[in-house]
Structure formats: C-alpha cells, structure tokens
Short mmCIF file of C-alpha atoms in Angstrom, two decimals:
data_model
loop_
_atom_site.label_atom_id
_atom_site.label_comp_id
_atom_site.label_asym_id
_atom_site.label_seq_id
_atom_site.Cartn_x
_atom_site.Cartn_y
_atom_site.Cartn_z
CA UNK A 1 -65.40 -36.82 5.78
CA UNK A 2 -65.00 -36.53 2.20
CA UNK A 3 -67.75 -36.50 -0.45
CA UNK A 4 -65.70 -37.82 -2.96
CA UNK A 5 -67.73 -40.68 -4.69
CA UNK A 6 -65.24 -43.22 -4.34
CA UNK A 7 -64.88 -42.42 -0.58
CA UNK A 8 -65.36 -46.43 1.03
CA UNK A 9 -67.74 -46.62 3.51
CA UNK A 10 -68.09 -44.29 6.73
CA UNK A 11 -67.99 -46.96 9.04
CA UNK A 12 -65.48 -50.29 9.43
CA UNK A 13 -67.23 -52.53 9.45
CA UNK A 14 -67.97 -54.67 12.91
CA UNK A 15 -66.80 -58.54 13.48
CA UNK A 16 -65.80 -60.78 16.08
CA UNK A 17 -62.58 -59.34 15.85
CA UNK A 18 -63.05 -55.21 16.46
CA UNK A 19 -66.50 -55.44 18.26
CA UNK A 20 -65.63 -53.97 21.41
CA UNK A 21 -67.30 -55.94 24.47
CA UNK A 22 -66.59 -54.71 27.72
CA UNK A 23 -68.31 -51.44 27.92
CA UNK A 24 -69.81 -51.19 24.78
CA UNK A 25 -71.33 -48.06 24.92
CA UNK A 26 -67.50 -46.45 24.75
CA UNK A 27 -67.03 -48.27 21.29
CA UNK A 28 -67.22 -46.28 17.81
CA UNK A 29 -66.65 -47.93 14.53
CA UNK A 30 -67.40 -44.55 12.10
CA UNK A 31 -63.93 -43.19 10.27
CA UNK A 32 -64.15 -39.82 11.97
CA UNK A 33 -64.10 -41.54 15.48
CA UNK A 34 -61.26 -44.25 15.06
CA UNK A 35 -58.98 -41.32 12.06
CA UNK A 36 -59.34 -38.85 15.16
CA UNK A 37 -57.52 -41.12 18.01
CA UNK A 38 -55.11 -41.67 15.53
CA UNK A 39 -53.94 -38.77 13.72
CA UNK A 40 -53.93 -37.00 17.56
CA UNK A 41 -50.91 -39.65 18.32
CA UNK A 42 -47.48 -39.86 17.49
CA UNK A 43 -46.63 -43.13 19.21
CA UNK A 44 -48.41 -46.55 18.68
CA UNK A 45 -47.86 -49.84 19.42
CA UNK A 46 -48.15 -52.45 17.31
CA UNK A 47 -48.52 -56.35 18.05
CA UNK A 48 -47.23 -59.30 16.22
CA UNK A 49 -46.82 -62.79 16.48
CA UNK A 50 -43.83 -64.75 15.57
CA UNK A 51 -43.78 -68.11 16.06
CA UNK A 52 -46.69 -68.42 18.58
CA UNK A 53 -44.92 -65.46 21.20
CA UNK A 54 -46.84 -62.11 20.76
CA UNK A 55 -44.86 -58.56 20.43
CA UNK A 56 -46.01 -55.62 21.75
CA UNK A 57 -43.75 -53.28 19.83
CA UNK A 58 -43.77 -49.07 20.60
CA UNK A 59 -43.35 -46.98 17.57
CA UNK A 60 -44.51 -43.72 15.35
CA UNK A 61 -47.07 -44.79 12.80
CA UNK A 62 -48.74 -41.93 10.37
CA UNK A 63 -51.98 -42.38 8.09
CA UNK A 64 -52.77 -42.05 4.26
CA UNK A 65 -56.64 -42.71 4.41
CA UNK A 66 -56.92 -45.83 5.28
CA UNK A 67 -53.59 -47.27 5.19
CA UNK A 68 -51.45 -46.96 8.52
CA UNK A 69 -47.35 -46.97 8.31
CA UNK A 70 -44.78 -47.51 10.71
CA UNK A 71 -41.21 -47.78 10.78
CA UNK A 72 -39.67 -51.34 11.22
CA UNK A 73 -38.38 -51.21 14.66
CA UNK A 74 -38.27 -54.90 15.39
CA UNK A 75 -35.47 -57.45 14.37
CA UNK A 76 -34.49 -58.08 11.13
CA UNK A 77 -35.23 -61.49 11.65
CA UNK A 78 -38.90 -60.59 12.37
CA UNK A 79 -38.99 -57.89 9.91
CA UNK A 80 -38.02 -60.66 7.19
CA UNK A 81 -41.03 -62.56 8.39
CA UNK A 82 -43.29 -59.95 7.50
CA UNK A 83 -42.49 -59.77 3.98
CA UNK A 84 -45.28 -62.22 2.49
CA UNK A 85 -47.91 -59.60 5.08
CA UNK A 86 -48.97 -60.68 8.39
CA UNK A 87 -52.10 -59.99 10.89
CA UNK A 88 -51.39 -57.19 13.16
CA UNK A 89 -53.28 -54.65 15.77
CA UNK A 90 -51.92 -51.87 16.01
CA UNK A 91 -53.49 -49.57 18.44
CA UNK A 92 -52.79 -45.77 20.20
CA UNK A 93 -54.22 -44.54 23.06
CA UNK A 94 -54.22 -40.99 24.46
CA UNK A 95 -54.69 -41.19 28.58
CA UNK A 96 -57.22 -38.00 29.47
CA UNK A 97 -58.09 -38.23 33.42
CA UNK A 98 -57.77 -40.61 36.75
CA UNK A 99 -61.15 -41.34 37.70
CA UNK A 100 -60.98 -41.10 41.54
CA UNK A 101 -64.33 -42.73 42.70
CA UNK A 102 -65.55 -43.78 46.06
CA UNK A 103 -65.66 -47.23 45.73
CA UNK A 104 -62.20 -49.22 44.25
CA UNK A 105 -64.60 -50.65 41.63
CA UNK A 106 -65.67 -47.30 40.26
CA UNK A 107 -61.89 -46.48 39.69
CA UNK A 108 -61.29 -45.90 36.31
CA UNK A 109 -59.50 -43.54 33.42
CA UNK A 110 -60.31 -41.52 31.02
CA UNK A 111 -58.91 -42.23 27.83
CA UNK A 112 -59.11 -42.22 23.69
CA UNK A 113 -58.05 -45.38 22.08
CA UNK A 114 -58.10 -46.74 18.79
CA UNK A 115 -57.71 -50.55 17.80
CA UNK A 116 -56.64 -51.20 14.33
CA UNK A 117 -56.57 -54.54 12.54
CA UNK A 118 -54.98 -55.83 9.08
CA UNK A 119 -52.37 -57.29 7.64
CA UNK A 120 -49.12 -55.74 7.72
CA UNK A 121 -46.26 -56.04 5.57
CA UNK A 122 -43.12 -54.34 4.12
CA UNK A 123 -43.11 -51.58 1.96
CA UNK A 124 -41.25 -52.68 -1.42
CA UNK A 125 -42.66 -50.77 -3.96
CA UNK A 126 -40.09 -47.82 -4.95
CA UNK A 127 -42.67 -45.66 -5.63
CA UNK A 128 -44.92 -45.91 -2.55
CA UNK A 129 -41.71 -46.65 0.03
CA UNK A 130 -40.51 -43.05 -1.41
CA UNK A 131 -43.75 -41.38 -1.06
CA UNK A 132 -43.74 -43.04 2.50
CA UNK A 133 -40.27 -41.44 3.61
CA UNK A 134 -41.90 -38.06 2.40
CA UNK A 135 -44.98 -38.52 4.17
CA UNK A 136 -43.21 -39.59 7.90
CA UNK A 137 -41.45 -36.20 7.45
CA UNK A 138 -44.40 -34.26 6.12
CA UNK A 139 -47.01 -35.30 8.34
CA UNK A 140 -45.41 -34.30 11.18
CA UNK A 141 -44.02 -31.02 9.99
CA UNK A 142 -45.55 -29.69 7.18
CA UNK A 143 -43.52 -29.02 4.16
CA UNK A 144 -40.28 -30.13 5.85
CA UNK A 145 -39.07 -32.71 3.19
CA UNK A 146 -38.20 -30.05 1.02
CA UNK A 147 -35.61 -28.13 3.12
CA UNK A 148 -33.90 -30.99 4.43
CA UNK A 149 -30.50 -32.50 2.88
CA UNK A 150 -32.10 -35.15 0.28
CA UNK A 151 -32.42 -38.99 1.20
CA UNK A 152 -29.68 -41.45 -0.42
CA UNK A 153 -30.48 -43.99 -1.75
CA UNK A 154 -28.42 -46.33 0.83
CA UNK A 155 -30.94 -44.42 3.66
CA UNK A 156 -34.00 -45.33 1.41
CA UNK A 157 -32.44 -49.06 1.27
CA UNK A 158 -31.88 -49.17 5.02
CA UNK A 159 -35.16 -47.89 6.32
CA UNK A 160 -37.63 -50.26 6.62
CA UNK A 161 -41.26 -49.08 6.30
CA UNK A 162 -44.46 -51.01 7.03
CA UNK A 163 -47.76 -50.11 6.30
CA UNK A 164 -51.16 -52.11 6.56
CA UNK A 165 -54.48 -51.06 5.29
CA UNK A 166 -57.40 -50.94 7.90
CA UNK A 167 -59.44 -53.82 7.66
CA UNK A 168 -61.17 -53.39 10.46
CA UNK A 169 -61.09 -50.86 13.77
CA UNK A 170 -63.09 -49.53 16.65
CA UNK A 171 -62.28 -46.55 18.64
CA UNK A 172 -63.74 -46.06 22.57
CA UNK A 173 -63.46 -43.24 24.55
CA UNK A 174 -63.93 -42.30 28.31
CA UNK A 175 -64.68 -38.63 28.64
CA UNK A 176 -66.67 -37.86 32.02
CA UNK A 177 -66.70 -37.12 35.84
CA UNK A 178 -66.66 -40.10 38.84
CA UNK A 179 -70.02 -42.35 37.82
CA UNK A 180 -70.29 -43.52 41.86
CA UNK A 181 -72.94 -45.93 42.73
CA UNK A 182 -75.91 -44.24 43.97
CA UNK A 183 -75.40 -44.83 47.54
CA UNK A 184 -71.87 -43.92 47.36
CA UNK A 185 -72.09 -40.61 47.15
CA UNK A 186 -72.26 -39.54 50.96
CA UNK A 187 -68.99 -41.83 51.54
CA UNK A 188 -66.76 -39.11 53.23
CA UNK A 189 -63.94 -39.49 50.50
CA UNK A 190 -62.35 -37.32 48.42
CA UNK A 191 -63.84 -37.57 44.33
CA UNK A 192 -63.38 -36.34 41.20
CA UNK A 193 -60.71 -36.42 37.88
CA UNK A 194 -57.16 -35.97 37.75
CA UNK A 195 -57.18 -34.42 34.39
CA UNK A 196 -53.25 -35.16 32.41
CA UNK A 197 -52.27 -34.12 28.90
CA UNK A 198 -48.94 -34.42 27.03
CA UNK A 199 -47.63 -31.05 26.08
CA UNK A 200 -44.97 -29.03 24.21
CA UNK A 201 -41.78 -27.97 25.69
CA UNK A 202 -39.34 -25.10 25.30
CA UNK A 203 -36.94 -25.68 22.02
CA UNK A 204 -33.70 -27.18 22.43
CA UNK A 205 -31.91 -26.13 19.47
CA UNK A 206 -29.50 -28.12 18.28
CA UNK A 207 -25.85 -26.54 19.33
CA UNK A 208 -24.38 -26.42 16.18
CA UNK A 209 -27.31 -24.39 14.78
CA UNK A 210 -25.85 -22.01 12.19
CA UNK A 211 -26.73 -18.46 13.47
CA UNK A 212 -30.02 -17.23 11.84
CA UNK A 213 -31.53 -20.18 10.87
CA UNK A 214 -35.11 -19.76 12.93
CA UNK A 215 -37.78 -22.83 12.60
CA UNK A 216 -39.84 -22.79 9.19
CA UNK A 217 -43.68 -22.60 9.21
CA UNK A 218 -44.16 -25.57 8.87
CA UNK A 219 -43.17 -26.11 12.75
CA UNK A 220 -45.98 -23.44 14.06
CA UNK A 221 -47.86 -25.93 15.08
CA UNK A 222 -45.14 -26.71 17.67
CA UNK A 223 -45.74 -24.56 20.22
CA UNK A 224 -44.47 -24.28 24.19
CA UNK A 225 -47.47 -25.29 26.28
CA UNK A 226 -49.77 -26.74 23.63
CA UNK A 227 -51.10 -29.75 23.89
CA UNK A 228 -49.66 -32.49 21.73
CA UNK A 229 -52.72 -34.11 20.23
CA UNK A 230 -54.05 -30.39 19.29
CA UNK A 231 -50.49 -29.86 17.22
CA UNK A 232 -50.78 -33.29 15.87
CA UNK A 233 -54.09 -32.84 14.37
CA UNK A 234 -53.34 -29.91 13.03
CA UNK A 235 -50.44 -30.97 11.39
CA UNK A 236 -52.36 -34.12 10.00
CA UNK A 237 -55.02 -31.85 8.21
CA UNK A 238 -52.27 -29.47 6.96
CA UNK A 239 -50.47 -32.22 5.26
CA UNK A 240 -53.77 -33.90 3.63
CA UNK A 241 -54.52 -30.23 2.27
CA UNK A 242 -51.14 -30.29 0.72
CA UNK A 243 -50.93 -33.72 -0.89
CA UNK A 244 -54.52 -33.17 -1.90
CA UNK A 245 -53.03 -29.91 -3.79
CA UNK A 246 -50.42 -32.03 -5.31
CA UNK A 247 -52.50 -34.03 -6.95
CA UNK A 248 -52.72 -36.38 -4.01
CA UNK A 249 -53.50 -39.88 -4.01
CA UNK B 1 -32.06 -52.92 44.43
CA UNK B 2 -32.55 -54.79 47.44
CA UNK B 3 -29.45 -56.64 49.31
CA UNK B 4 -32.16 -59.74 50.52
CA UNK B 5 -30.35 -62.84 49.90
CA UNK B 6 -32.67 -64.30 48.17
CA UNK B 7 -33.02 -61.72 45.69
CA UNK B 8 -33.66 -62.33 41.80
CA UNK B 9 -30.76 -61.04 39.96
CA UNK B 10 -30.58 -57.47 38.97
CA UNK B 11 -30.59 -58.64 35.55
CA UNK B 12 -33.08 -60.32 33.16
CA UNK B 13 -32.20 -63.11 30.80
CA UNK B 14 -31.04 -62.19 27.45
CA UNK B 15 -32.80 -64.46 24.96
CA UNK B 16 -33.59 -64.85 21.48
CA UNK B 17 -37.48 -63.14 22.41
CA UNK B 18 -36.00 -59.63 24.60
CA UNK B 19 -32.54 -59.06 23.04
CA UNK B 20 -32.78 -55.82 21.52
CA UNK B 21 -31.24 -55.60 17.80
CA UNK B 22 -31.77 -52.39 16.14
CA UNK B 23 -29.58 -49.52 17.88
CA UNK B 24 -28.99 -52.23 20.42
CA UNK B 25 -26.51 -49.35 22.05
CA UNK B 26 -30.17 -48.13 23.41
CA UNK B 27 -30.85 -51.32 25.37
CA UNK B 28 -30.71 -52.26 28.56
CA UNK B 29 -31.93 -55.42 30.61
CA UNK B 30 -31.38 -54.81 34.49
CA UNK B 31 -34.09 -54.26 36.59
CA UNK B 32 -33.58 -51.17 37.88
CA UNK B 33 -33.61 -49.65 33.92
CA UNK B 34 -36.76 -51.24 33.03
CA UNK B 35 -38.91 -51.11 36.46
CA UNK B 36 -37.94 -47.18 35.99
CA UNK B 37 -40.19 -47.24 32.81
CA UNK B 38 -42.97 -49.44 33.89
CA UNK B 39 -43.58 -47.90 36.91
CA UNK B 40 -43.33 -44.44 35.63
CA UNK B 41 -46.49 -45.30 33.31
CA UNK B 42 -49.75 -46.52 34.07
CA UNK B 43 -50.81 -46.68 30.68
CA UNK B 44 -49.30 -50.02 29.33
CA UNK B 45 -50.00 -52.15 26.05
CA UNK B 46 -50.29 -55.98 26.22
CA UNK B 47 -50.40 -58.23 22.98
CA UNK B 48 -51.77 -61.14 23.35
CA UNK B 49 -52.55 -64.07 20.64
CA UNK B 50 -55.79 -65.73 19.80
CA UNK B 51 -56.16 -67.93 17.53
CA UNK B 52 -53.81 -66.88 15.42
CA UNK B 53 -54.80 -62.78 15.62
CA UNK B 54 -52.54 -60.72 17.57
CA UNK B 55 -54.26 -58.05 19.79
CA UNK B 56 -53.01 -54.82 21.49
CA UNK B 57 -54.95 -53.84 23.79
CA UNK B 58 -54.38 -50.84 26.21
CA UNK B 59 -55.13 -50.84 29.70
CA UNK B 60 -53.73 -49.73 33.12
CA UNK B 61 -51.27 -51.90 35.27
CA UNK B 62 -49.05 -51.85 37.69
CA UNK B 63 -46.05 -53.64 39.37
CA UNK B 64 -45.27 -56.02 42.28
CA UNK B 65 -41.78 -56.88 42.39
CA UNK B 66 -41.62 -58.63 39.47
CA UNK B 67 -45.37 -59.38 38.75
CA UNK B 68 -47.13 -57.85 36.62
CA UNK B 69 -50.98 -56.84 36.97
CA UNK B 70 -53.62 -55.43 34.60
CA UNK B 71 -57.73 -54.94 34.38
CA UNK B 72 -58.52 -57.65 31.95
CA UNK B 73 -60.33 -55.15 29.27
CA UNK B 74 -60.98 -57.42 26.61
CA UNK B 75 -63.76 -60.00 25.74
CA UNK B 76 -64.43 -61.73 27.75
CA UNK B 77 -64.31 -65.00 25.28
CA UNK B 78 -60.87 -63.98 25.34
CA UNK B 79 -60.80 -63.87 29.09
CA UNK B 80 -61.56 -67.42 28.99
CA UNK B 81 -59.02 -68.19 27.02
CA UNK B 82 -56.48 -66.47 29.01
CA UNK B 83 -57.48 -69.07 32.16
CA UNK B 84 -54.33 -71.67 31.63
CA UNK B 85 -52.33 -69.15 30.93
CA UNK B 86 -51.05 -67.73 27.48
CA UNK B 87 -47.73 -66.10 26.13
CA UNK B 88 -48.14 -62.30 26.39
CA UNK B 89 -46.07 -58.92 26.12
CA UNK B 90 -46.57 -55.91 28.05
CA UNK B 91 -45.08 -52.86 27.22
CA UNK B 92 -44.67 -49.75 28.40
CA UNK B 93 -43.77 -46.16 26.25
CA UNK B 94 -43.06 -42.50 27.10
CA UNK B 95 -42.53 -39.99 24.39
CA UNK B 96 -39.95 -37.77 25.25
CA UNK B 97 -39.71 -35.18 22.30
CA UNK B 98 -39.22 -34.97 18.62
CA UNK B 99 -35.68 -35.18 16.90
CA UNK B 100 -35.37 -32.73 14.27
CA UNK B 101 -32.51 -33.50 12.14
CA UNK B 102 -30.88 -32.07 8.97
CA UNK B 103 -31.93 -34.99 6.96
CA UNK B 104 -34.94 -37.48 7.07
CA UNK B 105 -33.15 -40.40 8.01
CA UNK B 106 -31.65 -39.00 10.92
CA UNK B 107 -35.17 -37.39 12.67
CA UNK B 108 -36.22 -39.46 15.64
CA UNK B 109 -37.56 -39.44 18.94
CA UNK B 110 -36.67 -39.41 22.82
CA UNK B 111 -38.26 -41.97 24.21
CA UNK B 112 -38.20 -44.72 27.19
CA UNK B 113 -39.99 -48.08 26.67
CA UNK B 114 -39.75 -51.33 28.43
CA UNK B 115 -41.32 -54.91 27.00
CA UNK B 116 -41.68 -57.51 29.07
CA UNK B 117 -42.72 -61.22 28.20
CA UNK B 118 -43.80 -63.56 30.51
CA UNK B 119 -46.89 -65.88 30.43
CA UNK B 120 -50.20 -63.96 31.36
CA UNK B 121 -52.93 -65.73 33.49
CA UNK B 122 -56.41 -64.67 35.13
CA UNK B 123 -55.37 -64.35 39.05
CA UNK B 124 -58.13 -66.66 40.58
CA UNK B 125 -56.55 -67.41 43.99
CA UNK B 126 -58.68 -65.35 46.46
CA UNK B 127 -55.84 -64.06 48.29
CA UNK B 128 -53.66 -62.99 45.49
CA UNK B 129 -56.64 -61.03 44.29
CA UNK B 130 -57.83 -59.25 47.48
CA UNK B 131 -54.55 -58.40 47.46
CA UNK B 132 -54.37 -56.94 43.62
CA UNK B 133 -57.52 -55.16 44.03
CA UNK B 134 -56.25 -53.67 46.94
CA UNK B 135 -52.77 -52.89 45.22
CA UNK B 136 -54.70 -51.45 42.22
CA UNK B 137 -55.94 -48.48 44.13
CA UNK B 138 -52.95 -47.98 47.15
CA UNK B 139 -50.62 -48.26 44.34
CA UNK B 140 -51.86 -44.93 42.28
CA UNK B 141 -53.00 -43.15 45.50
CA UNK B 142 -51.27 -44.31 48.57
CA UNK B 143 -53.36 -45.88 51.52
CA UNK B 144 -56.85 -44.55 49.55
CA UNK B 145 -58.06 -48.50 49.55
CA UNK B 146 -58.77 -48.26 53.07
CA UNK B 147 -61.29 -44.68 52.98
CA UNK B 148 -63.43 -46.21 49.97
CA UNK B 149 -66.48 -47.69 50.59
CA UNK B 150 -65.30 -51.81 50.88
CA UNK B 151 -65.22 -53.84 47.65
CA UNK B 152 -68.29 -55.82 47.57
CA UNK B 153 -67.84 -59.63 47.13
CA UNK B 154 -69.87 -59.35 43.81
CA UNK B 155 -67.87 -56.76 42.14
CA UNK B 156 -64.18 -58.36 43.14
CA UNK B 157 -66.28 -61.49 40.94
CA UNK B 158 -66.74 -58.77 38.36
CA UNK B 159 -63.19 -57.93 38.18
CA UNK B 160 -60.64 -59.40 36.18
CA UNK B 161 -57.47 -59.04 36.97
CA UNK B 162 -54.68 -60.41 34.86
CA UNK B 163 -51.45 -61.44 36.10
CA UNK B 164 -47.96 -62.12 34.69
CA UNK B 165 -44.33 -62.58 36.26
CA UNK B 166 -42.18 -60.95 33.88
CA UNK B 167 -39.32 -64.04 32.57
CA UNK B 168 -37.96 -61.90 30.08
CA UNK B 169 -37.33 -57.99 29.69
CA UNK B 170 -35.98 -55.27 28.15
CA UNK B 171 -35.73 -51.41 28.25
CA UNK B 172 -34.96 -48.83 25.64
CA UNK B 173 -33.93 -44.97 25.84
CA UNK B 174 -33.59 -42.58 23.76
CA UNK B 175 -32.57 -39.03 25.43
CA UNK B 176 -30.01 -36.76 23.51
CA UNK B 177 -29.99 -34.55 20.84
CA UNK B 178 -29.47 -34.03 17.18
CA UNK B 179 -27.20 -36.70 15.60
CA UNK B 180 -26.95 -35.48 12.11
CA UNK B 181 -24.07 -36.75 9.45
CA UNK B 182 -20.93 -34.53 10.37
CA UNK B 183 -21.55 -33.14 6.48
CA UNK B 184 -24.89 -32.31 6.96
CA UNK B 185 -24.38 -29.91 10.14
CA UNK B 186 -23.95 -26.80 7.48
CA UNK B 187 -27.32 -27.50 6.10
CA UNK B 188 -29.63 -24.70 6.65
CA UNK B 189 -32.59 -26.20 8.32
CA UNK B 190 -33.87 -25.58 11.70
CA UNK B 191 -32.60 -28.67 14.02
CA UNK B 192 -32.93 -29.76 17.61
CA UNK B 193 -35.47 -31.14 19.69
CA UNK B 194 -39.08 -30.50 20.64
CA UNK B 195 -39.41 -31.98 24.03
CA UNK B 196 -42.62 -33.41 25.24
CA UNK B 197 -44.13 -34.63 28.76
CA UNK B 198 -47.28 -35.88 30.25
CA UNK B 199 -48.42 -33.64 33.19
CA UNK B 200 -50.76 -33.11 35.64
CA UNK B 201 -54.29 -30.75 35.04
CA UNK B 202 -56.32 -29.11 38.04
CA UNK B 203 -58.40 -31.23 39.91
CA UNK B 204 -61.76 -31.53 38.86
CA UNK B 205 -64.46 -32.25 41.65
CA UNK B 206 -67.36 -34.79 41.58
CA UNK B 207 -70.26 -32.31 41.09
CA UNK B 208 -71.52 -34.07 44.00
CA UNK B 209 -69.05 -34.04 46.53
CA UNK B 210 -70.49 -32.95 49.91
CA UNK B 211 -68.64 -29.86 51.70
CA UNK B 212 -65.71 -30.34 53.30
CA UNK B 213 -63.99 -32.77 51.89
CA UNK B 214 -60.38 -32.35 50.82
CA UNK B 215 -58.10 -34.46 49.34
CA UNK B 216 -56.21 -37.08 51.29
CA UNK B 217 -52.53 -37.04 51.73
CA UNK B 218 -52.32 -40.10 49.75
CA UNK B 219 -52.96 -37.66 46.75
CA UNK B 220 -50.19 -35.30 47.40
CA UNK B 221 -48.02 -36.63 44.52
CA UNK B 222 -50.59 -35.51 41.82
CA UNK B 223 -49.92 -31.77 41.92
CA UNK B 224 -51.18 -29.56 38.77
CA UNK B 225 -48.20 -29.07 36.42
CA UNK B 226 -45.97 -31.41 37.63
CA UNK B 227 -44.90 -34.36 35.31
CA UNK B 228 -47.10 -37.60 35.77
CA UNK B 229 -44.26 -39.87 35.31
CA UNK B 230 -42.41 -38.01 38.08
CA UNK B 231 -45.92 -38.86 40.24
CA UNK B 232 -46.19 -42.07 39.39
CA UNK B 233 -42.23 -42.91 40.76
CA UNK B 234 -42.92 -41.68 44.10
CA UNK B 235 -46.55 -42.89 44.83
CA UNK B 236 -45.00 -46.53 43.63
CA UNK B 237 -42.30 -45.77 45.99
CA UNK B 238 -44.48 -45.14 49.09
CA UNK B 239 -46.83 -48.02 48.09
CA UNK B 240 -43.43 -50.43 47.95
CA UNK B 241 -42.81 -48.86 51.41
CA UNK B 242 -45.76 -49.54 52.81
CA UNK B 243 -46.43 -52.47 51.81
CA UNK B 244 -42.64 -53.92 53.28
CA UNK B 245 -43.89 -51.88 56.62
CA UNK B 246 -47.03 -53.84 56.52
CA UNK B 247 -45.57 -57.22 56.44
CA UNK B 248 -45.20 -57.27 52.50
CA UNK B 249 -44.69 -60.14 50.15
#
C-alpha cells in the first residue's frame, strides 16, 4: 500500500452486501487482499440485471486504484441501459487445487476470488475513455501503446468502455491440504490436492510478421511456462510505476 | 448427440435474452458447442438478483443432460430466497491466449464461453439430491463416490445444492490469430498470439495418508501437465457412460 495521505482507507468497508457468510474465515476485506485476486486475472465476469433477468457476462477488466474497467461486451441494447450507471458485481476467480478428501462432504477447491460491487456505467468522458484505451493496452504489456499504429477516432467512438469504482469488495481464498474429519483419516482412500495453474505457451507469431521485428520489453513478462497470474502481476506493478512516473493520476 | 426419440433438439432457442450481438459470427447455440464449454470447466459463474443487486458468485458445477448443478456458496439469506426459484445465468469461460495486434483496437483474446439462463432453484427432492451429491463427486473422479466414507444424513442437510435446467443458451469462440487492418500489417510491432491453458500440477498427498494407498483408476484423467479442460471432457464422458450403464436418467 501507498503512504500517500490521501490514500482512502485500507479496508472496504463490510455490509450486508460483501460480508462473506459461508466460510467466513476465507473472507478478506483489506485492499492488498481483494487488488491481489484481481490484478493476477485477465478474465472476469461481470453480472447485470436488465429488466429483472441477471447476466453473467465473461470479459477482461483492468484496475486504476480503485476503479475497475471493462470492455462493453454485451448488447447495445443493454449497453445503452447502462448509461445513467447501474449496480454490478463483478468478480474473478483464479482455481488453485481439487481437494480430494475422504468423505464427499470434505470435497472442495482451492481457489482465489474476488467479489466486487458498484455501480457501473459507460465511459463518456474524452479524456478518461482515452486514458482508458491506453491503459487496456498498457497494463497488459507495458509500454505497448506507444509502438502500435495510433487509435482513430472512429475506433475510440466504437469501443465501448465501462468502468465502476469499488464500493465495496471481499476477497476469500482456499490455500491448504484435505481438512478430513478426524475419524476419516484411516478410510482406505486415496487423498490429497490436484494442484492446476494457467500458464504461458510457446509464441505464435503472427505469419505476416515482417522479418526482424522480435517482441519489445515490454512483453518479458510473457514467458513459455510461467504462470499467468505471476506475469499478470508483474505487469500490473510495471504499469502503476510508469503512470506514477508520468505524473499519474 | 443422442438418436433417442425423445431427444431435446440439438439446438437452443434463440431469444431476445441468449442471442449473441457483438461479433455474433462467434456464436453458436447447439448443444453440442456449448456442453463442450461447460463441461470442459468446473469453475463456473452464476449471477443471480436480489433485491435489486446483481451478484456473481463463483463456484463449481457440473452437468446432467441439460441440468445444471452447483454448491450453493452464498448466504444463506440468499439461499432462502432462491427456494421458489429465481431467474439466474451461469456461465462458463476459458482463456485461450492473448491477441497481439498492430493496433489497439484490434488486440483480443482466444477464448470459449458458454451462458446459460434458466430459472435456478434449491434441489429439495431427496432423490434428486442423493443423486447430485453423488454426481458431484463421480462426475470429477469417476466411480470415487462409492470408496468415500458414506455421506452422513446430517451433512447431505448441510449441503446445498442448486439446480437449474438450462431454457436458453449460448456459446462463444474465439480461436485464430492476428486480424489486423490489411494497412496496418507493415507496422513494425511484434504481433501474434500468446497462448494460454489451465493444466494439471503433481499430486500432492494428505500428510496423513497411511502407506499404501495409490490412486484409484477413477483418477487417471488428472495426469501432471496435461490440460485440465482436456481432463475434465473425458472424466464427464465416463461419468455420462456410466451413469446410462447404470440405468441412468
């Protein structure tokens, strides 16, 4: 965390909506806890409600402090019901481990998940829906906006970015062996975790790849094998170094 | 797909609520398209409604036909809500890999999701819920229900498990390369893909497992390095099996 003096609070604070009740000893509310599931995903989903029927819509999101952004990936027709700003969760979750116990009950995962709750709404303002289109490209590979062919106006106009401060959040996390019931353990059955992590291929170049044109720094991070979270943090920290250089926010 | 005469159709309804609108070339609504994504997963996202707040919630489920189940994992206020039976979305996302393109507008992802809409319920009949908790475990890890220790009456009361037939569905994939402007292919900027995939660690033992015991056969599919989605096809595929062998549904 920051020790700027303006920093808001460490913590989100905890209501009926983000309290998290089953399990409760998972749940974090602190910044560093709920900024860390997120910033170590690239794909969220997001849920809305338009007239009464919930959506549960997959998409990339990215972070600026305490404001979340998306692209629009629903209809237009929802899209133009978010203009005035509407409630949504938008949550990411990272699956760790299957938790093979001896009993069915004491099945379980491990996982890192992050709920986030606010009010959504479309980007308008020129000046933040440009810094937006910068960030989506920055965040994920450092310095990249720069070398790439520069965005039209007509692409600015028909991209549709969303953002939505964090009102409120919780993070919970499973991270730990088979908890069996006490007289379980003798049962003559197989126990333990199935550990699974998303990694990094092997480049696929695109075929019409000028000769000599390698990947810039800013890629590094990138790497066959690695895991994906590890990359995406990294990436995450690189770009708030950079925009805090710039002057930042 | 099945030839049974009596058979849903291969294809869900297109409706105002599933159609898919933005790169609508990307969607698909037979069965066979989105089953491939749901049952490749066993991470899901449902959004559900209460009063008025849309949640996203992740939890595991998994796939009868075309019933839906899931661990109910919120509160359990909301549990009680969910009793008559409210509108819900489930859906289902694999990142693929990162699209780098020559210009902002044009990066992307490979993907695969599937959202399906149906009305979600608490499965109270007795039957239908032996039978889920039963299908939760055989489903991930073929025939395992049967070596566990037996499900106590008190902890199948302690389980919530959530049901929903999907009415309404729809898949989306993303799998190719670069599509940059045809003017923009001379830009010189590193451009292709960065593929990404979920996959399977080593096995980590309970601490306390006594001597001798190896894993069942039923775990065969969960090998260390191989892909998790590719797992989760073919232990679905042997639990469909044996459940038509046993009589089925």
């Amino acid at each position: 965390m920051t020790a700027d003096p303006i920093a808001p609070s460490d913590t989100f604070p905890v209501t009926v909506r983000n309290r998290v009740r089953r399990l409760h000893e998972r749940g974090h509310y602190d910044r560093e806890a709920v900024y860390a599931v997120l910033d170590a995903g690239m794909l969220c989903h997001v849920a809305y409600v338009f007239d009464g029927q919930p959506y549960c819509t997959p998409t990339m999101h990215w972070r600026e402090d305490d404001r979340l952004y998306w692209h629009g990936s629903s209809a237009s027709r929802m899209l133009r019901q978010l203009k005035p700003g509407v409630p949504a969760c938008l949550t990411v979750a990272h699956l760790d481990g299957l938790v093979l116990a001896r009993s069915g009950f004491n099945h379980s995962a491990n996982y890192r998940s992050a709920m986030c709750f606010g009010t959504a709404g479309i980007v308008d303002d020129p000046e933040e829906k440009a810094r937006a289109l910068h960030g989506v490209v920055n965040r994920f590979f450092p310095g990249r906006a720069a070398e790439l062919r520069a965005t039209t106006g007509q692409e600015s106009k028909a991209t549709t970015v969303i953002g939505m401060r964090i009102e409120e959040a919780s993070a919970k996390v499973r991270a730990k062996g088979v908890g069996d019931d006490e007289e379980d353990y003798g049962h003559p059955v197989w126990a333990g975790v199935i550990p699974v992590r998303t990694v990094i291929g092997a480049d696929e170049p695109c075929p019409r790849l000028k000769p000599g044109i390698d990947r810039s720094e800013g890629l590094a991070a990138y790497r066959e094998g690695r895991r994906l979270d590890e990359a995406l943090l990294e990436t995450q920290d690189l770009y708030a170094a950079a925009e805090a250089l710039a002057g930042g926010r």
